[in-house]
Coordinates of C-alpha atoms in Angstrom, one line a residue:
M302 CA -7.5 -44.3 -5.0
Y303 CA -5.4 -41.2 -5.9
S304 CA -6.7 -37.7 -6.7
K305 CA -5.2 -34.3 -7.2
V306 CA -6.9 -31.0 -6.5
N307 CA -5.5 -27.6 -7.4
T308 CA -5.3 -24.8 -4.8
M309 CA -3.3 -21.7 -4.1
A310 CA -1.1 -20.2 -1.4
I311 CA 0.2 -16.7 -0.7
L312 CA 3.9 -15.9 -1.0
G313 CA 4.4 -12.3 0.0
I314 CA 1.5 -10.6 -2.0
D315 CA 1.5 -13.1 -4.9
G316 CA -0.4 -16.3 -5.4
M317 CA 1.5 -19.6 -5.7
S318 CA 0.1 -22.8 -7.1
V319 CA -0.2 -25.7 -4.7
S320 CA -1.4 -29.3 -5.4
A321 CA -3.4 -31.2 -2.8
E322 CA -2.5 -34.8 -3.6
V323 CA -4.8 -37.3 -1.8
D324 CA -4.4 -41.0 -1.6
V325 CA -7.0 -43.3 0.0
S326 CA -5.9 -46.9 0.5
S327 CA -6.6 -49.9 2.6
G328 CA -4.9 -50.3 6.0
L329 CA -5.3 -49.0 9.5
P330 CA -7.6 -45.9 9.5
E331 CA -5.4 -42.9 9.7
F332 CA -5.4 -39.3 8.4
S333 CA -1.9 -37.9 7.6
L334 CA -1.0 -34.4 6.4
V335 CA 2.5 -33.8 5.0
G336 CA 4.2 -31.1 3.0
Y337 CA 6.1 -28.6 5.3
L338 CA 3.0 -27.3 7.1
S339 CA 2.4 -24.6 9.7
S340 CA 0.3 -25.4 12.8
E341 CA -2.9 -24.0 11.3
V342 CA -2.5 -26.2 8.2
K343 CA -2.0 -29.3 10.4
E344 CA -5.2 -28.5 12.2
A345 CA -7.0 -28.8 8.9
R346 CA -7.1 -32.5 9.5
E347 CA -9.6 -32.1 12.4
R348 CA -11.6 -29.4 10.6
V349 CA -12.0 -31.4 7.4
K350 CA -12.9 -34.7 9.2
I351 CA -15.7 -33.1 11.3
S352 CA -16.9 -31.0 8.4
L353 CA -17.3 -34.0 6.2
K354 CA -19.2 -35.8 8.9
N355 CA -21.5 -32.9 9.6
S356 CA -22.1 -32.4 5.9
G357 CA -23.7 -35.9 5.7
F358 CA -20.8 -37.8 4.2
R359 CA -20.3 -41.2 5.8
L360 CA -16.9 -42.4 4.6
E361 CA -15.6 -45.9 5.1
P362 CA -12.5 -45.9 7.4
R363 CA -9.4 -46.0 5.3
R364 CA -5.8 -44.8 5.4
I365 CA -5.8 -41.2 4.0
T366 CA -2.6 -39.4 3.1
V367 CA -2.6 -35.8 1.9
N368 CA 0.5 -34.1 0.5
L369 CA 0.5 -30.4 -0.2
A370 CA 3.1 -29.9 -3.0
P371 CA 5.6 -28.5 -3.5
A372 CA 6.9 -29.9 -0.3
D373 CA 9.9 -27.6 0.1
V374 CA 7.7 -24.4 0.5
R375 CA 6.1 -23.8 3.8
K376 CA 2.3 -23.7 3.7
E377 CA 0.5 -21.3 6.0
G378 CA -3.1 -20.3 6.5
T379 CA -6.5 -22.0 6.5
G380 CA -7.3 -21.7 2.8
F381 CA -6.4 -25.3 1.9
D382 CA -9.3 -26.9 3.8
L383 CA -11.7 -27.0 0.8
A384 CA -9.2 -28.5 -1.6
I385 CA -8.3 -31.2 0.9
A386 CA -12.0 -32.1 1.5
V387 CA -12.7 -32.2 -2.3
G388 CA -9.6 -34.4 -2.8
I389 CA -10.8 -36.9 -0.2
L390 CA -14.3 -37.0 -1.7
A391 CA -12.8 -37.5 -5.2
S392 CA -10.6 -40.3 -3.9
Y393 CA -13.7 -42.0 -2.5
G394 CA -15.4 -41.7 -5.9
L395 CA -18.0 -39.2 -4.7
I396 CA -16.8 -36.4 -7.1
P397 CA -15.8 -37.0 -10.8
S398 CA -12.1 -36.3 -11.3
D399 CA -12.7 -34.6 -14.6
A400 CA -14.4 -31.7 -12.8
L401 CA -11.1 -31.0 -10.9
K402 CA -8.5 -30.7 -13.6
S403 CA -9.0 -27.1 -14.7
A404 CA -10.3 -25.7 -11.4
V405 CA -8.9 -24.1 -8.3
F406 CA -10.4 -24.5 -4.8
L407 CA -9.9 -22.0 -2.0
G408 CA -11.6 -21.7 1.4
E409 CA -11.6 -22.6 5.1
L410 CA -14.1 -25.1 6.4
G411 CA -16.2 -24.6 9.5
L412 CA -17.1 -27.7 11.6
D413 CA -20.7 -27.5 10.3
G414 CA -19.6 -27.7 6.6
H415 CA -19.8 -24.0 5.8
V416 CA -17.1 -22.5 3.7
C417 CA -15.5 -19.5 5.5
P418 CA -13.8 -16.6 3.9
V419 CA -10.0 -16.4 3.7
P420 CA -7.6 -13.4 3.1
G421 CA -5.6 -13.1 -0.2
V422 CA -8.3 -14.4 -2.5
L423 CA -7.7 -11.8 -5.2
P424 CA -4.0 -12.4 -5.7
M425 CA -4.6 -16.1 -5.6
T426 CA -7.3 -15.8 -8.3
L427 CA -5.1 -13.6 -10.4
A428 CA -2.3 -16.3 -10.1
A429 CA -4.9 -18.9 -11.2
V430 CA -5.6 -16.9 -14.3
E431 CA -1.9 -16.6 -15.2
R432 CA -1.6 -20.4 -14.9
G433 CA -4.5 -21.1 -17.3
F434 CA -7.2 -22.4 -14.9
R435 CA -10.7 -21.9 -16.1
A436 CA -12.7 -22.0 -12.9
C437 CA -12.1 -20.8 -9.3
Y438 CA -14.3 -22.0 -6.4
V439 CA -14.1 -19.5 -3.5
P440 CA -16.1 -18.8 -0.3
D441 CA -19.3 -17.0 -1.1
A442 CA -18.1 -14.1 1.1
N443 CA -15.0 -13.7 -1.2
R444 CA -16.9 -14.1 -4.5
E445 CA -17.1 -10.4 -5.5
E446 CA -13.4 -9.8 -4.6
A447 CA -12.3 -12.8 -6.7
A448 CA -14.6 -11.7 -9.6
V449 CA -12.4 -8.6 -10.1
A450 CA -10.0 -10.9 -11.9
T451 CA -11.0 -11.4 -15.5
G452 CA -10.4 -14.4 -17.7
I453 CA -11.7 -17.0 -15.2
R454 CA -15.1 -18.2 -14.0
V455 CA -15.5 -17.4 -10.3
I456 CA -18.0 -19.6 -8.4
G457 CA -19.0 -18.8 -4.9
V458 CA -19.5 -21.7 -2.4
S459 CA -21.5 -21.5 0.8
T460 CA -21.3 -25.1 2.0
L461 CA -19.4 -28.3 1.2
E462 CA -22.6 -30.1 0.5
T463 CA -23.8 -27.6 -2.2
L464 CA -20.3 -27.7 -3.8
V465 CA -20.5 -31.5 -4.1
A466 CA -24.0 -31.3 -5.6
F467 CA -22.8 -28.7 -8.1
L468 CA -19.7 -30.8 -9.2
N469 CA -22.0 -33.8 -9.7
A470 CA -24.7 -31.9 -11.5
E471 CA -25.1 -32.5 -15.2
D472 CA -26.9 -29.1 -15.5
E473 CA -24.5 -26.5 -14.1
T474 CA -27.2 -24.0 -13.7
E475 CA -28.2 -25.8 -10.6
A476 CA -26.9 -25.2 -7.1
L477 CA -24.3 -22.4 -7.6
S478 CA -23.9 -19.3 -9.7
A479 CA -20.9 -17.6 -11.1
S480 CA -20.0 -13.9 -10.4
V481 CA -19.5 -11.3 -13.1
P482 CA -16.5 -9.1 -13.1
I483 CA -16.8 -5.9 -11.0
E484 CA -16.3 -2.6 -12.7
I485 CA -14.3 0.1 -11.0
S486 CA -16.3 3.1 -9.9
G487 CA -15.0 6.5 -10.9
E488 CA -16.7 8.4 -8.0
E489 CA -14.7 9.3 -4.9
I490 CA -16.4 10.4 -1.7
Y491 CA -14.4 12.2 1.1
D492 CA -15.7 13.6 4.3
V493 CA -13.1 16.4 4.4
D494 CA -12.2 19.1 1.9
F495 CA -9.5 21.9 1.5
S496 CA -12.3 24.5 1.5
E497 CA -12.5 23.9 5.3
V498 CA -8.9 25.1 5.8
N499 CA -8.7 28.8 6.9
G500 CA -5.5 30.6 6.1
Q501 CA -2.2 28.7 5.9
E502 CA -1.7 29.6 2.3
T503 CA 1.9 28.5 2.4
M504 CA 1.0 25.0 3.7
R505 CA -1.8 24.7 1.2
R506 CA 0.6 25.6 -1.7
A507 CA 3.2 23.1 -0.4
A508 CA 0.6 20.4 -0.2
E509 CA -0.4 21.1 -3.8
V510 CA 3.2 21.0 -5.1
A511 CA 3.8 17.8 -3.1
A512 CA 0.7 16.1 -4.6
A513 CA 1.5 17.3 -8.1
G514 CA 4.9 15.5 -8.1
M515 CA 4.3 12.9 -5.3
H516 CA 7.1 14.6 -3.3
N517 CA 7.7 13.8 0.4
L518 CA 6.5 16.5 2.6
L519 CA 7.5 17.6 6.2
M520 CA 5.4 20.1 8.1
M521 CA 6.7 21.8 11.2
G522 CA 4.8 24.1 13.5
T523 CA 3.2 24.7 16.9
P524 CA 0.3 22.5 18.1
G525 CA -3.0 23.5 16.5
S526 CA -1.5 25.1 13.4
G527 CA -3.3 22.8 11.0
K528 CA -0.6 20.3 10.1
T529 CA -2.8 17.2 10.6
M530 CA -5.8 19.0 9.0
I531 CA -3.7 19.6 5.8
A532 CA -2.3 16.1 5.8
R533 CA -5.7 14.4 6.0
R534 CA -6.9 16.4 3.0
I535 CA -4.0 15.6 0.7
P536 CA -5.7 12.4 -0.7
T537 CA -8.7 14.6 -1.8
I538 CA -6.5 16.5 -4.3
L539 CA -4.9 13.3 -5.8
P540 CA -6.4 12.1 -9.1
E541 CA -8.4 8.9 -8.9
L542 CA -6.7 5.5 -9.1
T543 CA -6.5 3.8 -12.5
R544 CA -7.8 0.2 -12.7
E545 CA -4.2 -1.1 -12.7
E546 CA -3.4 0.9 -9.6
S547 CA -6.6 -0.3 -8.0
L548 CA -5.6 -3.9 -8.5
E549 CA -2.2 -3.2 -6.9
V550 CA -3.7 -1.6 -3.9
T551 CA -6.4 -4.2 -3.5
R552 CA -3.9 -7.1 -3.6
V553 CA -2.1 -5.7 -0.6
Y554 CA -5.3 -5.1 1.4
S555 CA -6.6 -8.6 0.4
V556 CA -3.5 -10.3 1.7
C557 CA -3.6 -8.4 4.9
G558 CA -7.3 -9.1 5.3
Q559 CA -8.1 -5.4 5.5
L560 CA -10.5 -5.0 2.6
P561 CA -13.5 -2.9 3.9
P562 CA -16.8 -4.8 4.2
G563 CA -18.6 -5.0 0.9
C564 CA -15.6 -3.7 -1.0
S565 CA -14.3 -5.8 -3.8
L566 CA -11.9 -3.2 -5.3
M567 CA -10.1 -0.3 -3.7
W568 CA -10.7 2.8 -5.7
T569 CA -9.8 5.6 -3.3
R570 CA -6.2 6.4 -2.7
P571 CA -5.0 5.0 0.6
F572 CA -4.3 7.2 3.6
R573 CA -2.5 5.5 6.5
A574 CA -1.6 7.2 9.8
P575 CA 0.0 4.7 12.2
H576 CA 0.5 5.7 15.8
H577 CA 4.1 6.6 16.8
T578 CA 4.4 3.4 18.9
V579 CA 4.4 1.3 15.7
S580 CA 7.3 -1.1 15.4
A581 CA 9.7 -1.2 12.5
A582 CA 8.2 -4.5 11.2
A583 CA 4.7 -3.1 11.4
L584 CA 5.8 0.0 9.6
V585 CA 7.8 -1.4 6.7
G586 CA 6.7 -5.1 6.8
G587 CA 8.3 -8.3 8.1
G588 CA 7.7 -10.6 11.0
Q589 CA 8.3 -14.3 11.3
R590 CA 5.8 -14.8 8.5
P591 CA 6.5 -11.7 6.4
R592 CA 3.5 -9.5 5.9
P593 CA 3.1 -6.0 4.2
G594 CA 3.5 -3.1 6.6
E595 CA 1.9 0.3 6.8
I596 CA 4.1 1.6 4.0
S597 CA 2.8 -1.0 1.6
L598 CA -0.8 -0.4 2.8
A599 CA -0.2 3.2 1.7
H600 CA 1.0 2.1 -1.7
R601 CA -0.2 4.6 -4.4
G602 CA -1.4 6.9 -1.6
V603 CA -0.2 8.8 1.5
L604 CA 1.6 7.6 4.6
F605 CA 1.2 10.2 7.3
L606 CA 3.5 10.1 10.3
D607 CA 2.3 12.6 13.0
E608 CA 4.7 13.6 15.8
L609 CA 7.6 12.3 13.7
P610 CA 10.3 12.6 16.4
E611 CA 8.2 10.3 18.7
F612 CA 8.6 7.3 16.4
S613 CA 11.4 5.0 17.3
R614 CA 14.7 5.6 15.6
T615 CA 14.7 2.0 14.3
A616 CA 11.4 2.5 12.6
L617 CA 12.3 5.8 11.0
E618 CA 15.7 4.5 9.7
A619 CA 13.9 1.5 8.3
L620 CA 12.0 3.9 6.0
R621 CA 15.1 5.1 4.2
Q622 CA 15.6 2.3 1.7
P623 CA 11.9 1.9 0.8
L624 CA 11.6 5.7 0.2
E625 CA 14.5 5.4 -2.3
D626 CA 13.6 2.1 -4.0
R627 CA 9.8 2.5 -3.7
M628 CA 9.5 -1.1 -2.6
V629 CA 10.4 -3.2 0.5
M630 CA 12.7 -6.2 0.1
I631 CA 12.6 -8.8 3.0
A632 CA 15.0 -11.7 2.8
R633 CA 14.5 -14.9 4.7
V634 CA 16.4 -18.2 4.5
T635 CA 13.5 -19.9 2.7
A636 CA 12.4 -17.1 0.4
S637 CA 12.7 -13.4 -0.5
Y638 CA 9.6 -11.2 -0.3
R639 CA 8.8 -8.0 -2.3
F640 CA 6.2 -5.6 -1.1
P641 CA 5.2 -2.4 -3.1
A642 CA 5.9 1.0 -1.4
D643 CA 5.3 3.7 -3.9
I644 CA 4.0 6.3 -1.6
M645 CA 4.0 10.0 -0.8
L646 CA 5.4 10.4 2.7
C647 CA 3.8 13.2 4.7
A648 CA 5.2 14.0 8.2
A649 CA 4.4 16.5 10.9
M650 CA 6.3 17.5 14.0
N651 CA 6.7 20.2 16.6
P652 CA 10.0 22.2 16.8
C653 CA 10.5 21.0 20.4
R654 CA 8.9 18.8 23.1
C655 CA 6.5 21.5 24.3
G656 CA 5.9 22.6 20.7
Y657 CA 6.5 26.4 20.9
Y658 CA 10.1 27.0 20.1
P659 CA 11.4 29.6 19.2
D660 CA 8.7 31.6 21.0
R661 CA 10.4 32.1 24.3
S662 CA 7.3 33.6 25.8
R663 CA 5.8 30.1 25.9
C664 CA 8.7 27.7 25.3
R665 CA 10.7 26.6 28.3
C666 CA 12.9 24.1 26.6
S667 CA 16.6 24.7 26.8
E668 CA 18.7 24.9 23.6
E669 CA 20.2 21.5 24.4
E670 CA 16.8 20.0 24.8
V671 CA 15.7 21.5 21.4
R672 CA 18.8 20.1 19.7
R673 CA 18.3 16.7 21.2
Y674 CA 14.6 16.6 20.2
M675 CA 15.4 17.7 16.6
G676 CA 18.3 15.2 16.5
R677 CA 15.8 12.4 16.6
I678 CA 15.4 13.0 12.9
S679 CA 18.6 11.9 11.1
R680 CA 20.1 13.9 8.3
P681 CA 19.8 11.0 5.8
L682 CA 16.1 10.7 6.5
L683 CA 15.7 14.5 6.3
D684 CA 17.4 14.5 2.9
R685 CA 14.6 12.3 1.7
M686 CA 12.0 15.0 2.4
D687 CA 11.6 16.9 -0.8
I688 CA 9.6 19.8 0.8
C689 CA 10.0 21.2 4.3
V690 CA 7.5 23.9 5.3
E691 CA 6.8 25.8 8.5
A692 CA 3.2 26.1 9.8
P693 CA 2.7 29.5 11.5
P694 CA 0.0 29.8 14.2
V695 CA -3.5 30.5 12.9
G696 CA -4.6 34.0 13.7
Y697 CA -8.0 35.2 14.8
A698 CA -8.5 37.0 11.5
D699 CA -8.0 33.8 9.6
M700 CA -10.5 32.0 11.8
K701 CA -13.2 34.6 11.3
A702 CA -12.5 35.3 7.6
N703 CA -15.5 34.8 5.3
D704 CA -13.5 34.4 2.1
R705 CA -14.1 31.1 0.5
S706 CA -11.0 28.9 0.3
E707 CA -10.3 26.8 -2.8
S708 CA -12.0 23.4 -2.7
S709 CA -10.2 20.1 -3.2
A710 CA -11.9 19.6 -6.6
E711 CA -10.4 22.9 -7.9
I712 CA -6.9 22.0 -6.6
R713 CA -7.2 18.4 -7.9
E714 CA -7.8 19.7 -11.5
R715 CA -4.4 21.5 -11.5
V716 CA -2.7 18.5 -9.9
K717 CA -4.3 16.3 -12.6
E718 CA -3.0 18.5 -15.4
A719 CA 0.5 18.4 -13.9
W720 CA 0.3 14.6 -13.7
E721 CA -0.7 14.4 -17.3
R722 CA 2.3 16.5 -18.3
Q723 CA 4.6 14.1 -16.4
Q724 CA 3.0 11.0 -18.0
R725 CA 3.7 12.4 -21.5
R726 CA 7.2 13.4 -20.5
F727 CA 8.2 10.0 -19.0
Q728 CA 6.2 7.8 -21.4
N729 CA 7.5 4.2 -21.6
S730 CA 10.4 5.0 -19.2
G731 CA 9.1 3.3 -16.0
I732 CA 8.9 6.7 -14.3
F733 CA 5.6 8.3 -13.5
F734 CA 6.3 11.4 -11.3
N735 CA 9.0 14.0 -11.1
S736 CA 10.0 12.7 -7.6
Q737 CA 11.1 9.4 -9.2
M738 CA 13.6 10.9 -11.6
T739 CA 17.2 9.8 -11.4
G740 CA 20.2 12.0 -11.9
R741 CA 20.1 11.3 -15.7
E742 CA 16.5 12.4 -16.0
V743 CA 17.1 15.4 -13.9
K744 CA 19.8 16.6 -16.2
H745 CA 17.7 16.0 -19.3
F746 CA 14.3 17.3 -18.1
C747 CA 15.1 20.0 -15.6
R748 CA 16.6 22.6 -17.9
M749 CA 16.6 26.1 -16.4
E750 CA 16.5 29.7 -17.7
V751 CA 19.8 31.6 -17.5
D752 CA 18.7 33.6 -14.4
A753 CA 17.4 30.4 -12.7
E754 CA 20.8 28.8 -13.3
E755 CA 22.6 31.7 -11.8
L756 CA 20.3 31.7 -8.8
M757 CA 20.9 28.0 -8.2
E758 CA 24.6 28.4 -8.5
Q759 CA 24.5 31.2 -5.9
F760 CA 22.5 29.2 -3.3
F761 CA 24.2 25.8 -3.9
G762 CA 27.3 26.9 -2.0
Q763 CA 25.4 29.3 0.3
M764 CA 23.0 26.6 1.6
K765 CA 25.7 23.8 1.4
L766 CA 23.4 21.6 -0.6
S767 CA 24.3 17.9 -0.9
A768 CA 24.0 16.2 -4.3
R769 CA 20.8 14.6 -3.2
A770 CA 19.4 17.9 -2.0
Y771 CA 20.4 19.6 -5.2
H772 CA 18.5 17.1 -7.3
K773 CA 15.5 17.3 -5.0
V774 CA 15.4 21.1 -5.5
L775 CA 15.4 20.7 -9.2
K776 CA 12.7 18.0 -9.1
V777 CA 10.4 20.2 -7.0
A778 CA 11.2 23.2 -9.3
R779 CA 10.2 20.9 -12.3
T780 CA 6.9 20.2 -10.5
I781 CA 6.2 23.9 -9.9
A782 CA 6.9 24.5 -13.6
D783 CA 4.4 21.8 -14.5
L784 CA 1.7 23.4 -12.3
A785 CA 2.4 26.6 -14.2
G786 CA 2.4 24.9 -17.6
T787 CA 6.0 26.0 -18.6
E788 CA 8.6 23.8 -20.2
K789 CA 11.7 25.6 -18.9
I790 CA 12.2 26.3 -15.2
C791 CA 12.4 30.0 -14.4
A792 CA 14.0 31.9 -11.4
D793 CA 10.8 32.3 -9.5
Q794 CA 10.2 28.5 -9.6
V795 CA 13.8 27.7 -8.4
S796 CA 13.4 30.3 -5.7
E797 CA 10.2 28.6 -4.4
A798 CA 11.8 25.2 -4.5
L799 CA 14.8 26.6 -2.6
A800 CA 12.5 28.0 0.0
Y801 CA 11.2 24.5 0.7
R802 CA 14.8 23.6 1.7
H803 CA 15.2 26.6 4.1
L804 CA 13.4 25.0 7.0
D805 CA 15.9 22.1 7.5
R806 CA 18.8 24.6 7.5
K807 CA 17.0 26.8 10.1
F808 CA 16.4 24.0 12.6
W809 CA 19.1 21.4 11.9
E810 CA 22.2 23.5 11.4

């Protein structure tokens, strides 16, 4: 007898429909799995057989053939177990075939018949909604995650035995219960705050401007000057995620199996800080089976690279294209993968290996050693940093000051107002922040006062700005004007934006 069960696979970060076609016929007892399968999918044969036996199903020995279609796409992961088991039981006549037509089955089977959680349930459930399925059976541990998707009935399954009882029950209130959609929470809780930062007004201001326009930020200074402290507090001044952004972020974390315990929907902006030994594939994504990297896990949030020159040159150069396109494209012979990478890059570094250049009372690095150390950051990558700021050492007076610093909540209000101005300005254009403007938008939206135009003309040749650097100065100036609530860019705002380009001229010329 033939049966067909619907299931899903992950392709990149998207769900893809897969059919588990099962045929049970007379002949020598055999269990065959076909359909371009990875090793973990082939092992489903043993898991399903023993799980059926330990769940109390005594099946007559027959020839069982399972095909996971389409057969030209490689199947990976353990999420097909439940669909295969359901298909076998339906072919033996133990489950009515009508119960399978509009439903999707996802889950891994344990040898005792329990249904174990699998990664990527949310994107697979969303894909099931798009394809018109009315019900989705998922592991009980994934139930709340899948329930974030609206327009489909999500049903949690704990064991194979209870699932079969549910599918055969005339009264569907028995055995299992469906989840209700999870609402996004609007409250954000952080254990750090900008009020804890003493002094460093220049760095605080640079962080605010960077957050207001989602500009890439490079901080340079001696060890202990507060670079990492500032970076870790940047997410606290970013406005909360919208529901659409939350779904985007959660999809990536779901595919990577990195959703926090008990979390069905990510509602805080990501902050990722990989160690400098990270490989290029781990940073931007890739591998034999392409997976999202750290830059995608930081989507809609902050990617912080501490000790920037210590990262491998291959990893740093791999960032250049995603920083421009705000997505990662990975091409393979069998398929192309697209991972989101709309991030704010924040980086910190010392001016030399010992960290104290140009203070010759403490720095013993030669000029050649300093040049070699700074040369680890290529000019093309440096050009993609909108704001470069120097962190001076923190003095004793700053440490003992009793003046209250501005809290993250106060700064976030100004940033939020600047974001709202940008949303109105770029409405229906596909652009959301000043940092995303192309040359055409810069020309249209970055209009300067006469004195600001004269100042820009004077410093363009003096600082030998490239076309990219010129546009970045104007984008930053536009953000500073948004924070001030002005429509035209004035000379003071251009001067501040130019000051954020001074550091790369000081150390890289």
